[in-house]
XYZ file of N, CA, C and O in Angstrom:
428
model
N 0.846 -0.985 -0.052
C -0.015 -0.142 -0.163
C 0.945 1.241 -0.076
O 1.778 1.253 0.691
N 0.664 2.144 -0.773
C 1.393 3.294 -0.887
C 1.129 4.522 0.126
O -0.105 4.457 0.633
N 2.034 4.958 0.548
C 1.944 6.103 1.563
C 1.336 7.281 1.063
O 1.561 7.526 0.050
N 0.226 7.731 1.692
C -0.439 8.851 1.140
C 0.002 10.038 2.027
O 0.247 9.948 3.144
N 0.225 11.258 1.245
C 0.779 12.497 1.826
C -0.265 13.613 1.810
O -0.801 13.755 0.708
N -0.670 13.983 2.923
C -1.734 15.234 2.909
C -1.053 16.432 2.269
O -0.174 17.214 2.594
N -1.674 16.617 1.036
C -1.274 17.846 0.193
C -1.592 19.206 0.894
O -0.713 20.116 0.561
N -2.783 19.128 1.561
C -2.922 20.582 2.338
C -1.837 20.683 3.252
O -1.336 21.974 3.486
N -1.356 19.797 4.069
C -0.389 19.825 5.252
C 0.933 20.202 4.568
O 1.836 20.979 4.884
N 1.274 19.742 3.228
C 2.503 19.956 2.765
C 2.629 21.465 2.097
O 3.486 22.166 2.349
N 1.366 21.868 1.632
C 1.271 23.377 1.203
C 1.355 24.298 2.152
O 2.237 25.160 2.093
N 0.898 23.631 3.484
C 0.995 24.654 4.586
C 2.502 24.650 5.175
O 2.984 25.661 5.472
N 3.307 23.458 4.902
C 4.690 23.473 5.115
C 5.468 24.428 4.217
O 6.486 24.924 4.586
N 5.095 24.317 3.219
C 5.729 25.196 2.243
C 5.673 26.588 2.405
O 6.730 27.341 2.385
N 4.212 27.061 2.917
C 4.139 28.406 2.889
C 5.063 28.935 4.375
O 5.625 29.963 4.378
N 4.877 28.040 5.189
C 5.442 28.138 6.671
C 6.976 28.425 6.279
O 7.735 29.446 6.820
N 7.713 27.774 5.468
C 8.913 27.608 4.955
C 9.204 28.904 4.183
O 10.317 29.715 4.629
N 8.368 29.369 3.303
C 8.595 30.578 2.387
C 8.583 31.738 3.592
O 9.269 32.714 3.313
N 7.728 31.782 4.703
C 7.748 32.904 5.648
C 9.069 32.966 6.391
O 9.122 33.846 7.397
N 10.102 32.146 6.152
C 11.408 32.030 6.955
C 12.409 32.803 6.203
O 13.549 33.107 6.551
N 11.864 33.362 4.876
C 12.889 33.968 3.997
C 12.447 35.393 3.832
O 11.599 35.745 3.443
N 13.575 36.133 3.848
C 13.282 37.578 4.161
C 14.033 38.432 2.896
O 15.209 37.901 2.578
N 13.477 39.305 2.551
C 14.247 40.114 1.536
C 15.086 40.864 2.379
O 14.688 41.636 3.355
N 16.355 41.093 1.868
C 17.411 41.677 2.845
C 17.323 43.120 3.025
O 17.654 43.764 3.956
N 16.613 43.900 2.180
C 16.247 45.287 2.184
C 15.193 45.635 2.883
O 14.857 46.848 3.267
N 14.150 44.794 3.100
C 12.805 44.957 3.779
C 12.620 43.904 4.937
O 12.831 42.790 4.471
N 12.499 44.381 5.942
C 12.223 43.383 7.028
C 11.010 42.631 7.047
O 10.268 42.540 8.141
N 10.525 42.028 5.985
C 9.315 41.445 5.917
C 9.651 40.075 5.060
O 10.475 40.269 4.117
N 8.982 38.991 5.403
C 9.114 37.768 4.666
C 8.663 37.909 3.126
O 7.750 38.657 3.027
N 9.347 36.977 2.429
C 8.744 37.144 0.964
C 7.557 36.840 0.476
O 6.973 37.188 -0.332
N 6.951 36.107 1.311
C 5.485 35.554 1.136
C 4.570 36.750 1.593
O 3.564 37.042 0.704
N 4.817 37.515 2.572
C 3.741 38.467 3.068
C 4.160 39.609 2.030
O 3.183 40.629 1.955
N 5.409 39.807 1.486
C 5.576 40.824 0.823
C 4.826 40.587 -0.589
O 4.745 41.638 -1.563
N 4.390 39.448 -0.908
C 3.532 39.316 -2.119
C 4.509 38.896 -3.351
O 4.085 39.123 -4.543
N 5.791 38.429 -3.011
C 6.780 38.065 -4.058
C 6.401 36.540 -4.585
O 6.831 36.252 -5.752
N 5.601 36.009 -3.775
C 5.273 34.479 -4.297
C 3.719 34.726 -5.115
O 2.780 34.852 -4.522
N 4.055 34.322 -6.308
C 2.731 34.381 -7.045
C 1.846 33.022 -7.112
O 0.658 33.040 -7.218
N 2.656 31.956 -7.171
C 1.893 30.472 -7.156
C 2.966 29.569 -6.727
O 4.290 29.559 -6.774
N 2.460 28.528 -5.990
C 3.085 27.331 -5.693
C 2.190 26.082 -6.081
O 1.197 26.039 -5.839
N 2.943 25.299 -7.042
C 2.382 24.179 -7.467
C 3.202 22.728 -7.120
O 4.414 22.827 -7.084
N 2.368 21.742 -6.773
C 3.060 20.501 -6.303
C 2.358 19.461 -7.294
O 1.325 19.180 -7.224
N 3.340 18.783 -7.876
C 2.863 17.406 -8.749
C 2.579 16.371 -7.941
O 2.967 16.262 -6.795
N 2.259 15.283 -8.500
C 2.037 13.894 -8.022
C 3.315 13.399 -7.579
O 3.249 12.450 -6.713
N 4.490 13.659 -7.913
C 5.722 13.258 -7.514
C 6.290 14.174 -6.302
O 7.365 13.829 -6.208
N 5.487 15.116 -5.873
C 5.876 15.861 -4.854
C 7.121 16.803 -5.318
O 7.989 17.080 -4.300
N 7.088 17.265 -6.505
C 8.032 18.263 -7.087
C 7.259 19.631 -6.873
O 6.243 19.648 -7.507
N 8.107 20.366 -6.706
C 7.453 21.875 -6.390
C 7.841 22.765 -7.495
O 9.140 22.607 -7.604
N 7.104 23.577 -7.825
C 7.401 24.765 -8.746
C 6.742 25.987 -8.161
O 5.561 25.956 -7.735
N 7.486 26.866 -7.964
C 7.244 28.131 -7.311
C 7.387 29.338 -8.491
O 8.556 29.405 -9.057
N 6.415 30.046 -8.851
C 6.379 31.321 -9.575
C 6.577 32.410 -8.639
O 5.598 32.611 -7.789
N 7.534 33.203 -8.915
C 7.879 34.280 -7.986
C 8.347 35.511 -8.740
O 8.702 35.378 -9.749
N 8.376 36.631 -7.962
C 8.928 37.906 -8.550
C 9.969 38.476 -7.797
O 9.950 38.042 -6.476
N 10.429 39.407 -8.079
C 11.507 40.261 -7.219
C 10.895 41.699 -7.189
O 10.115 42.111 -7.923
N 11.534 42.458 -6.131
C 10.842 43.880 -5.876
C 11.164 44.523 -7.104
O 10.496 45.730 -7.607
N 12.168 44.426 -7.820
C 12.673 45.084 -9.109
C 13.639 43.964 -9.753
O 14.206 43.210 -9.292
N 13.568 44.277 -11.299
C 14.604 43.623 -11.970
C 16.064 43.790 -11.519
O 16.864 42.667 -11.931
N 16.289 44.688 -11.041
C 17.666 44.950 -10.700
C 17.970 44.677 -9.197
O 18.931 45.228 -8.744
N 17.031 43.747 -8.555
C 17.153 43.311 -6.991
C 18.524 42.777 -6.858
O 19.032 41.906 -7.438
N 19.229 43.471 -5.915
C 20.592 42.791 -5.585
C 20.663 41.372 -5.198
O 21.790 40.561 -5.229
N 19.481 40.742 -4.855
C 19.555 39.274 -4.449
C 19.053 38.454 -5.544
O 18.658 37.347 -5.377
N 18.733 39.124 -6.767
C 18.238 38.376 -7.964
C 18.789 36.926 -8.338
O 18.208 35.968 -8.562
N 20.165 36.754 -7.878
C 20.911 35.549 -8.037
C 20.571 34.702 -6.746
O 20.496 33.248 -6.959
N 20.659 35.218 -5.573
C 20.707 34.402 -4.446
C 19.373 33.962 -3.684
O 19.180 32.929 -3.290
N 18.348 34.725 -3.865
C 17.029 34.681 -3.486
C 16.289 33.479 -4.062
O 15.984 32.528 -3.174
N 16.328 33.080 -5.177
C 15.655 31.942 -5.802
C 16.379 30.718 -5.366
O 15.468 29.655 -5.113
N 17.715 30.749 -5.298
C 18.387 29.716 -4.756
C 18.043 29.263 -3.279
O 17.794 28.158 -3.044
N 17.949 30.237 -2.395
C 17.423 30.012 -1.245
C 16.152 29.557 -1.133
O 15.884 28.585 -0.128
N 15.323 30.086 -1.804
C 13.735 29.581 -1.944
C 14.015 28.037 -2.236
O 13.287 27.179 -1.567
N 14.635 27.776 -3.333
C 14.803 26.340 -3.876
C 15.399 25.380 -2.773
O 14.756 24.385 -2.397
N 16.428 25.775 -2.216
C 17.006 25.110 -1.036
C 16.144 24.830 0.145
O 16.034 23.665 0.682
N 15.525 25.675 0.862
C 14.744 25.563 1.668
C 13.458 24.801 1.509
O 13.080 24.027 2.380
N 12.729 25.107 0.471
C 11.521 24.106 0.204
C 11.958 22.828 -0.021
O 11.186 22.015 0.474
N 12.936 22.464 -0.635
C 13.524 21.256 -1.018
C 13.727 20.467 0.445
O 13.786 19.206 0.415
N 14.042 21.103 1.438
C 14.609 20.583 2.792
C 13.180 19.939 3.413
O 13.413 19.379 4.497
N 12.155 20.425 2.868
C 11.004 19.901 3.662
C 10.645 18.405 3.267
O 10.836 17.992 2.064
N 10.318 17.505 4.421
C 10.123 16.295 4.030
C 9.062 16.080 3.118
O 7.936 16.685 3.109
N 9.269 14.985 2.242
C 8.430 14.531 1.012
C 8.716 15.308 -0.221
O 8.267 14.926 -1.146
N 9.373 16.685 -0.095
C 9.524 17.301 -1.299
C 10.710 16.791 -2.138
O 11.790 16.617 -1.484
N 10.442 16.347 -3.214
C 11.562 15.819 -4.101
C 12.613 16.602 -4.692
O 13.703 16.461 -4.824
N 11.710 17.590 -5.203
C 12.556 18.828 -5.643
C 11.804 20.193 -6.003
O 10.650 20.010 -5.765
N 12.654 21.093 -6.146
C 11.914 22.503 -6.174
C 12.510 23.297 -7.386
O 13.749 23.406 -7.690
N 11.677 23.987 -7.967
C 12.005 24.876 -9.292
C 11.453 26.071 -9.026
O 10.266 26.229 -8.663
N 12.385 27.082 -9.033
C 11.612 28.502 -8.946
C 11.884 29.221 -10.317
O 12.930 29.229 -10.919
N 10.659 29.857 -10.702
C 10.683 30.522 -11.933
C 10.351 31.892 -11.603
O 9.550 32.355 -10.851
N 11.269 32.750 -12.126
C 11.237 34.280 -11.808
C 10.427 35.089 -12.969
O 10.672 34.568 -14.263
N 9.465 35.746 -12.540
C 8.712 36.464 -13.689
C 8.612 37.882 -13.130
O 8.591 38.283 -11.914
N 8.425 38.791 -14.262
C 8.056 40.222 -13.843
C 6.795 40.669 -14.699
O 6.549 41.743 -14.733
N 5.868 39.569 -14.682
C 4.579 39.922 -15.298
C 3.589 39.232 -14.428
O 3.446 37.911 -14.441
N 2.819 39.947 -13.572
C 2.830 41.390 -13.495
C 3.985 41.750 -12.710
O 4.398 41.076 -11.924
N 4.294 42.878 -12.858
C 5.653 43.490 -12.026
C 5.073 43.638 -10.510
O 3.877 43.955 -10.286
N 5.889 43.568 -9.423
C 5.691 43.508 -8.158
C 5.310 45.088 -7.894
O 5.949 45.968 -8.259
N 4.478 45.021 -7.001
C 3.764 46.580 -6.453
C 3.697 46.443 -5.006
O 3.099 45.391 -4.525
N 3.708 47.506 -4.181
C 3.265 47.519 -2.900
C 1.845 47.008 -2.630
O 1.575 46.443 -1.578
N 0.917 47.068 -3.696
C -0.358 46.470 -3.613
C -0.410 45.117 -3.480
O -1.465 44.287 -2.839
N 0.661 44.312 -3.791
C 0.680 42.787 -3.677
C 0.893 42.441 -2.184
O 0.851 41.325 -1.912
N 1.294 43.408 -1.328
C 1.860 43.060 0.120
C 0.615 42.817 0.977
O -0.557 43.302 0.632
N 0.801 41.830 1.906
C -0.205 41.499 2.779
C -0.555 42.647 3.826
O 0.199 43.572 3.985
N -1.714 42.564 4.387
C -2.010 43.738 5.452
C -0.864 43.634 6.566
O -0.609 44.657 6.962
N -0.442 42.379 6.918
C 0.582 42.280 8.006
C 1.813 43.009 7.460
O 2.537 43.665 8.303
N 2.207 42.719 6.306
C 3.373 43.499 5.577
C 3.431 44.831 5.809
O 4.383 45.657 6.330
N 2.244 45.389 5.342
C 1.959 46.857 5.244
C 2.050 47.344 6.811
O 2.592 48.255 7.035
N 1.450 46.821 7.718
C 1.543 47.028 9.180
C 2.941 47.210 9.677
O 3.451 48.026 10.399
N 3.507 46.106 9.433
C 5.187 45.924 9.825
C 5.951 47.242 9.305
O 6.631 47.640 9.911
N 5.557 47.559 8.164
C 6.494 48.657 7.508
C 5.616 50.020 7.656
O 6.327 51.160 7.223
N 4.806 50.028 8.454
C 4.103 51.279 8.906
C 3.340 51.970 7.701
O 3.289 53.215 7.682
N 2.574 51.257 6.824
C 2.024 51.556 5.686
C 0.557 51.851 5.864
O -0.136 52.211 5.017
N 0.103 51.470 7.270
C -1.280 51.349 7.391
C -1.655 52.473 8.492
O -0.875 52.655 9.277
């Protein structure tokens, strides 16, 4: 009998892990900043994350996607993680959560 993995629990674990990754210039995690556009998990527990950066010239454009891949792949049951960077739509402050705006004194 095959082991079944609760995909909802796995999704929650991925979000929890993403909330441990911070933009070095803004003291808010990348999830609350609205940098994560989509998280997809296939039946082989391979994760694909569609994300953006605060700007195309972001100083962590090389290191931040790698950090996301490494941290998400470290989650139990995740076989591999691929991060795709997009600038469509471009990031704006409107994508930030209320929590992030509150943290940055924007509310």
